[in-house]
Coordinates of C-alpha atoms and ligand atoms in Angstrom, one line a residue:
M1 CA 71.9 11.5 18.2
S2 CA 75.6 11.3 18.8
Y3 CA 76.8 14.7 19.8
K4 CA 80.3 16.0 19.3
I5 CA 79.8 18.3 22.3
H6 CA 77.5 17.5 25.1
V7 CA 75.8 20.2 27.2
A8 CA 77.2 18.7 30.4
E9 CA 79.7 15.9 31.2
P10 CA 81.1 14.7 34.4
C11 CA 84.8 15.2 34.9
L12 CA 86.2 12.1 36.7
D13 CA 89.9 12.4 36.3
G14 CA 90.9 12.5 40.0
N15 CA 90.8 9.7 42.6
E16 CA 87.3 8.6 41.7
K17 CA 88.3 5.2 40.4
A18 CA 90.7 4.5 43.2
Y19 CA 88.2 5.3 45.9
V20 CA 85.4 3.3 44.2
M21 CA 87.8 0.3 44.0
D22 CA 88.6 0.7 47.6
C23 CA 84.8 0.4 48.4
L24 CA 84.6 -2.7 46.3
E25 CA 87.7 -4.3 47.7
S26 CA 86.7 -3.6 51.3
S27 CA 83.1 -4.6 50.6
W28 CA 81.9 -1.2 52.1
I29 CA 79.5 -0.5 49.3
S30 CA 76.2 0.3 51.1
S31 CA 75.3 3.3 53.2
R32 CA 77.9 2.8 55.9
G33 CA 81.6 3.4 55.4
K34 CA 84.3 6.1 55.9
Y35 CA 83.6 8.0 52.7
I36 CA 80.2 9.2 53.7
E37 CA 81.3 11.3 56.7
Q38 CA 84.4 12.4 54.9
F39 CA 82.3 13.7 52.0
E40 CA 79.9 15.4 54.4
E41 CA 82.9 17.1 56.1
M42 CA 84.4 18.2 52.9
V43 CA 81.2 19.8 51.7
A44 CA 80.5 21.5 55.0
D45 CA 84.1 22.9 55.2
F46 CA 83.9 24.1 51.6
C47 CA 80.7 26.1 52.2
S48 CA 81.5 27.2 55.7
A49 CA 78.5 25.3 57.1
R50 CA 78.7 23.5 60.5
H51 CA 76.8 20.4 59.4
A52 CA 76.2 18.5 56.2
V53 CA 73.9 15.5 55.7
A54 CA 74.4 13.4 52.5
T55 CA 71.3 12.0 50.7
N56 CA 70.7 9.9 47.6
N57 CA 69.8 12.8 45.4
G58 CA 69.1 16.5 45.3
T59 CA 65.3 16.1 45.3
T60 CA 65.4 14.0 48.5
A61 CA 67.8 16.5 50.1
L62 CA 65.2 19.2 49.5
H63 CA 62.3 17.1 50.8
L64 CA 64.3 16.1 53.8
A65 CA 65.1 19.8 54.6
L66 CA 61.5 20.8 54.4
A67 CA 60.4 17.8 56.4
A68 CA 63.0 18.5 59.1
L69 CA 61.8 22.1 59.4
G70 CA 58.3 20.7 60.0
V71 CA 56.7 21.9 56.8
G72 CA 53.5 19.9 56.4
P73 CA 49.9 19.8 55.2
G74 CA 48.2 23.2 55.1
D75 CA 51.5 25.1 54.9
E76 CA 52.6 27.2 52.0
V77 CA 56.1 27.6 50.7
I78 CA 57.0 30.4 48.3
V79 CA 59.0 29.1 45.3
P80 CA 60.2 30.8 42.1
T81 CA 58.2 29.4 39.2
L82 CA 61.4 29.5 37.1
S83 CA 63.2 26.5 38.5
Y84 CA 63.6 22.8 38.1
I85 CA 60.4 20.8 38.9
A86 CA 62.0 19.3 42.0
S87 CA 61.7 22.6 43.8
A88 CA 57.9 22.5 43.8
N89 CA 57.6 18.7 44.0
A90 CA 59.5 18.6 47.3
V91 CA 57.0 21.0 48.8
R92 CA 54.2 18.7 47.6
Y93 CA 55.8 15.7 49.1
C94 CA 55.3 17.4 52.5
G95 CA 51.6 17.8 51.7
A96 CA 52.2 21.6 51.5
T97 CA 51.4 24.0 48.6
P98 CA 54.0 25.7 46.5
V99 CA 53.1 29.3 46.0
F100 CA 54.8 30.7 42.9
V101 CA 56.6 34.0 42.4
D102 CA 58.3 35.4 39.3
S103 CA 62.0 36.0 39.0
C104 CA 63.5 39.4 38.5
L105 CA 66.0 40.6 36.0
P106 CA 68.8 40.5 35.2
H107 CA 69.9 37.5 37.2
L108 CA 66.6 35.5 37.0
T109 CA 66.3 34.7 40.7
L110 CA 63.3 35.3 42.9
D111 CA 62.0 38.8 43.3
P112 CA 61.8 39.9 47.0
A113 CA 58.9 42.3 46.3
Q114 CA 56.8 39.5 44.9
V115 CA 57.7 37.3 47.9
V116 CA 56.3 39.8 50.3
A117 CA 53.1 40.1 48.2
K118 CA 52.5 36.3 48.4
I119 CA 53.0 35.9 52.2
T120 CA 49.8 34.7 53.9
S121 CA 49.0 33.3 57.4
K122 CA 49.9 29.8 56.0
T123 CA 53.3 30.6 54.7
R124 CA 56.0 28.6 56.5
A125 CA 59.1 29.0 54.3
I126 CA 60.7 30.8 51.3
M127 CA 62.6 28.7 48.9
S128 CA 65.4 30.6 47.1
V129 CA 67.0 29.1 44.0
P130 CA 70.3 30.3 42.7
L131 CA 69.4 29.5 39.1
Y132 CA 72.2 28.4 36.7
G133 CA 74.7 29.2 39.4
H134 CA 74.0 32.9 40.1
P135 CA 73.4 33.5 43.8
V136 CA 70.1 34.9 45.1
D137 CA 70.1 38.4 46.6
L138 CA 69.6 36.9 50.0
D139 CA 69.8 39.8 52.5
P140 CA 66.3 41.1 51.6
I141 CA 64.9 37.6 51.6
L142 CA 66.4 36.9 55.1
E143 CA 65.0 40.2 56.3
I144 CA 61.5 39.3 55.0
A145 CA 61.8 35.8 56.6
E146 CA 62.8 37.3 59.9
A147 CA 60.0 39.8 59.9
H148 CA 57.4 37.2 59.2
G149 CA 58.9 34.3 61.1
L150 CA 59.6 32.1 58.0
F151 CA 62.3 29.6 57.2
V152 CA 64.6 30.1 54.3
V153 CA 65.5 26.9 52.4
E154 CA 67.8 27.4 49.5
D155 CA 67.7 24.9 46.6
A156 CA 71.3 25.4 45.6
A157 CA 71.4 22.2 43.4
E158 CA 73.1 24.2 40.7
A159 CA 75.2 26.5 42.8
L160 CA 78.0 24.7 44.7
G161 CA 80.8 27.3 44.7
A162 CA 78.7 30.4 44.2
K163 CA 79.1 33.2 46.7
Y164 CA 76.8 36.0 47.9
R165 CA 78.6 39.1 49.1
G166 CA 81.7 37.0 49.7
R167 CA 79.9 34.4 51.7
S168 CA 79.5 30.9 50.4
V169 CA 76.1 29.7 49.2
G170 CA 75.5 27.1 51.8
S171 CA 76.4 29.2 54.8
L172 CA 73.2 31.3 54.8
G173 CA 69.5 30.6 55.5
N174 CA 68.1 27.7 57.6
C175 CA 69.0 24.9 55.2
V176 CA 70.7 24.7 51.8
T177 CA 70.6 21.7 49.5
F178 CA 72.8 20.6 46.7
S179 CA 72.5 18.0 44.0
F180 CA 75.3 15.8 42.7
F181 CA 73.5 14.5 39.6
G182 CA 75.8 13.8 36.6
N183 CA 75.4 17.3 35.1
K184 CA 76.0 19.3 38.3
I185 CA 79.1 21.2 39.4
I186 CA 80.4 18.0 41.0
T187 CA 78.8 14.6 40.7
T188 CA 78.4 11.3 42.7
G189 CA 76.2 9.8 39.9
E190 CA 73.1 10.5 41.9
G191 CA 73.4 12.3 45.2
G192 CA 72.5 15.2 47.3
M193 CA 73.4 17.1 50.5
V194 CA 71.7 19.3 53.1
V195 CA 73.9 21.8 54.9
T196 CA 73.0 23.9 57.9
Q197 CA 74.5 25.8 60.7
D198 CA 71.9 24.4 63.2
G199 CA 73.1 21.4 65.1
E200 CA 69.6 20.4 66.3
L201 CA 68.3 20.6 62.8
A202 CA 71.2 18.4 61.6
N203 CA 70.2 15.8 64.1
R204 CA 66.6 15.9 62.8
L205 CA 67.9 15.6 59.2
R206 CA 69.9 12.5 60.1
L207 CA 67.0 10.9 62.0
L208 CA 64.6 11.4 59.1
R209 CA 67.1 10.3 56.5
G210 CA 67.5 7.0 58.3
Q211 CA 63.8 5.8 58.7
G212 CA 63.4 7.7 62.0
V213 CA 65.3 5.1 63.9
S214 CA 66.2 6.0 67.5
P215 CA 69.9 7.0 67.8
T216 CA 70.0 5.1 71.1
R217 CA 67.8 2.0 70.5
R218 CA 68.3 -0.2 67.6
Y219 CA 65.3 -1.0 65.4
W220 CA 63.1 1.4 67.4
H221 CA 61.5 4.0 65.2
T222 CA 60.3 7.1 66.8
E223 CA 58.5 8.5 63.7
V224 CA 57.9 8.0 60.0
G225 CA 61.2 8.8 58.4
F226 CA 62.6 8.0 54.9
N227 CA 65.5 6.0 53.5
Y228 CA 67.3 8.9 51.8
R229 CA 70.8 7.6 52.6
M230 CA 73.8 8.0 50.2
T231 CA 76.0 4.9 49.5
N232 CA 79.6 4.8 50.4
I233 CA 80.4 4.3 46.7
C234 CA 78.7 7.6 45.8
A235 CA 80.4 9.3 48.7
A236 CA 83.7 7.9 47.5
I237 CA 83.2 9.6 44.1
G238 CA 82.1 12.7 45.9
C239 CA 85.3 12.8 48.0
A240 CA 87.4 12.6 44.8
Q241 CA 85.4 15.3 43.2
M242 CA 85.7 17.6 46.3
E243 CA 89.5 17.1 46.3
R244 CA 89.4 19.0 43.0
I245 CA 86.5 21.4 43.5
D246 CA 88.7 24.4 42.9
Y247 CA 89.8 22.9 39.6
H248 CA 86.2 22.1 38.6
L249 CA 85.1 25.7 39.4
S250 CA 88.0 27.4 37.7
R251 CA 87.6 25.4 34.6
R252 CA 83.9 26.4 34.4
R253 CA 84.9 30.0 34.9
E254 CA 87.5 29.8 32.1
V255 CA 84.9 28.3 29.8
A256 CA 82.4 31.1 30.7
D257 CA 85.1 33.7 30.1
W258 CA 85.7 32.3 26.6
Y259 CA 82.0 32.4 25.9
F260 CA 81.9 36.0 27.0
E261 CA 84.8 36.9 24.8
A262 CA 83.4 35.2 21.7
L263 CA 79.8 36.4 22.2
K264 CA 80.1 39.9 23.7
R265 CA 80.2 41.5 20.2
H266 CA 76.8 39.8 19.6
D267 CA 75.1 41.3 22.6
D268 CA 72.7 43.0 20.3
L269 CA 71.3 39.5 19.8
F270 CA 71.6 37.9 23.2
V271 CA 71.4 38.9 26.9
L272 CA 74.5 37.2 28.2
P273 CA 74.7 35.8 31.8
Y274 CA 74.8 38.6 34.3
Q275 CA 76.8 38.8 37.4
A276 CA 75.6 41.2 40.0
S277 CA 78.3 43.3 41.8
W278 CA 77.5 41.3 45.0
A279 CA 77.6 37.9 43.3
H280 CA 80.2 35.3 42.5
H281 CA 78.6 33.1 39.7
C282 CA 79.7 29.5 39.5
Y283 CA 78.5 29.1 35.9
W284 CA 76.6 25.8 36.2
M285 CA 75.1 26.5 32.7
F286 CA 76.1 29.4 30.5
T287 CA 72.6 30.5 29.6
L288 CA 71.8 33.2 27.2
I289 CA 68.5 34.8 26.2
M290 CA 67.7 35.7 22.7
R291 CA 66.5 39.4 22.5
D292 CA 63.0 40.1 21.4
H293 CA 63.9 41.5 18.0
V294 CA 65.7 38.3 17.0
D295 CA 63.0 36.8 14.9
V296 CA 63.7 33.1 15.4
Q297 CA 62.1 30.2 17.3
R298 CA 64.4 29.2 20.1
D299 CA 63.6 25.5 19.4
A300 CA 64.6 25.9 15.8
V301 CA 68.0 27.1 17.0
I302 CA 68.3 24.1 19.4
Q303 CA 67.5 21.7 16.5
S304 CA 69.9 23.4 14.2
M305 CA 72.7 23.1 16.8
E306 CA 71.8 19.4 17.2
R307 CA 72.3 18.8 13.5
R308 CA 75.7 20.4 13.9
G309 CA 76.5 17.9 16.7
I310 CA 76.1 20.3 19.6
E311 CA 73.8 19.6 22.4
T312 CA 72.2 22.6 24.0
R313 CA 69.2 22.9 26.3
P314 CA 66.1 25.1 26.7
V315 CA 65.6 27.2 29.9
F316 CA 63.2 25.4 32.3
Y317 CA 59.5 25.6 31.6
P318 CA 58.0 27.7 34.4
M319 CA 56.5 25.2 36.9
H320 CA 53.1 26.9 36.9
S321 CA 52.8 26.1 33.2
M322 CA 53.0 22.3 33.7
P323 CA 50.1 20.0 34.5
P324 CA 50.7 19.4 38.2
Y325 CA 50.8 23.2 38.9
Q326 CA 48.4 24.6 36.4
Y327 CA 46.0 25.4 39.2
D328 CA 48.0 28.6 39.4
T329 CA 46.6 30.7 36.5
N330 CA 48.6 33.9 37.4
R331 CA 50.9 35.4 34.8
Y332 CA 54.6 35.4 35.5
P333 CA 55.9 37.6 32.7
V334 CA 59.7 37.2 33.3
A335 CA 59.6 33.5 33.7
D336 CA 57.2 33.0 30.8
R337 CA 59.1 35.1 28.4
Y338 CA 62.6 33.8 29.3
A339 CA 61.6 30.2 29.3
L340 CA 60.7 30.6 25.6
R341 CA 63.8 32.6 24.6
G342 CA 66.6 31.0 26.7
I343 CA 69.3 28.5 25.7
S344 CA 72.0 26.9 27.8
L345 CA 75.2 26.3 25.9
P346 CA 77.6 23.4 26.7
T347 CA 79.3 24.2 30.1
H348 CA 81.6 21.7 31.7
A349 CA 85.2 21.2 32.8
G350 CA 86.1 19.2 29.8
L351 CA 85.7 21.9 27.2
S352 CA 88.6 23.5 25.4
R353 CA 88.9 26.9 23.8
V354 CA 88.5 25.3 20.4
D355 CA 85.3 23.6 21.5
V356 CA 83.9 26.9 22.8
D357 CA 84.8 28.8 19.6
F358 CA 83.2 26.0 17.6
V359 CA 80.0 26.2 19.6
C360 CA 79.8 30.0 19.2
R361 CA 80.5 29.8 15.4
E362 CA 77.8 27.2 15.0
L363 CA 75.4 29.2 17.2
M364 CA 75.7 32.2 14.9
A365 CA 75.1 29.9 11.9
S366 CA 72.1 28.3 13.6
I367 CA 70.6 31.7 14.2
R368 CA 71.0 32.6 10.6
E369 CA 69.5 29.3 9.5
A370 CA 66.6 29.7 11.8
T371 CA 66.1 33.3 10.6
S372 CA 65.9 32.2 7.0
Q373 CA 63.4 29.5 7.9
M374 CA 61.2 32.1 9.5
E375 CA 61.4 34.3 6.5
S376 CA 60.5 31.5 4.1
T377 CA 57.4 30.8 6.1
L378 CA 56.2 34.4 6.1
P379 CA 53.1 35.1 3.9
R380 CA 54.2 37.0 0.8
A381 CA 52.7 40.4 0.2
A382 CA 50.2 40.3 -2.7
Ligands
PLP1 C1 69.1 19.2 39.6 C2 68.2 20.1 40.4 C3 67.5 19.5 41.5 C4 67.3 18.0 41.7 O1 68.4 17.3 41.9 P1 68.4 15.7 41.6 O2 69.7 15.3 42.2 O3 68.3 15.5 40.2 O4 67.3 15.1 42.4 C5 66.7 20.3 42.2 N1 66.6 21.7 42.0 C6 67.3 22.2 41.0 C7 67.2 23.7 40.8 C8 68.1 21.4 40.1 O5 68.7 22.0 39.1

């Protein structure tokens, strides 16, 4: 399918090409070189964190964070079921068990009351996920963690630039991870980062990222580590992206504002993205939920949009509903319901007002089309 409008698209119109050429011309293309530290510093500064450790993707960043905190076999980590699969997988890579909780409305991030209910003697950490770019209400989570002696790891893959009570996502909790996959707020192709305020933890993260090699003795490995290093080429792209982070974020905000303007008169049909009074949303994906009385199949709307040349995406399937995690047979009503009714609209820095108006017009037409499909399949009264 060739789309006229993609749901996400990287925006590479800064110094990306020049810095990548610099890597090629200087032959610093592997995981040493000036751009790596520079990129780490730029991300640390941006989120007011003392330390940043770049990795080769967001999933390894999360695994590295959990491993560096010592999460291991027999441990439990509390994870919202409504997230991307990497959140739970990273826990499993440590040999630990993800214990799911539901999300709460209206911002679809994990529910503190449910977190408390799931704490056991095995719980080691709570993973908070600022879904689609809305920060998590972290103060209650940090309090719970403190009271029970737990770590807080934030999977902020989608939330670079989001703020909680004026503080940057990335400055709170024990470790915060980001992803720089091609559809995220900024991209390095594939890439990730762990940020932390804790210097000792940062040293552990670096040690484990680089095969557990001793910082003082070459080729001497003190423990089983990983190769989760980022290349200088990826970091070069990251530096160019970070130079324009304010631009990337303000463009997304503008796109979101246009969506709100065009769709607010239809809020009888959709729940539009919510921004709590304490939150600064970074609008990774402008995600709306079709209200219950709207009698259409979400996937029919997605298909109709596709025929109109517009790529959209469904909300994540709750992790407990998928084969690796079906051992959890609890019900998570918010996640289950929203996963079936949610659609993310194209959200990226390259969209114009004309594009956004086109998407909204075609969305309304798709809803009408999907409604008439539903009606024509209803059994007729005798
Ligand atoms: C994208 C994403 C990840 C994983 O990032 P990768 O760089 O693709 O490995 C993890 N968690 C969430 C919530 C994400 O959206």
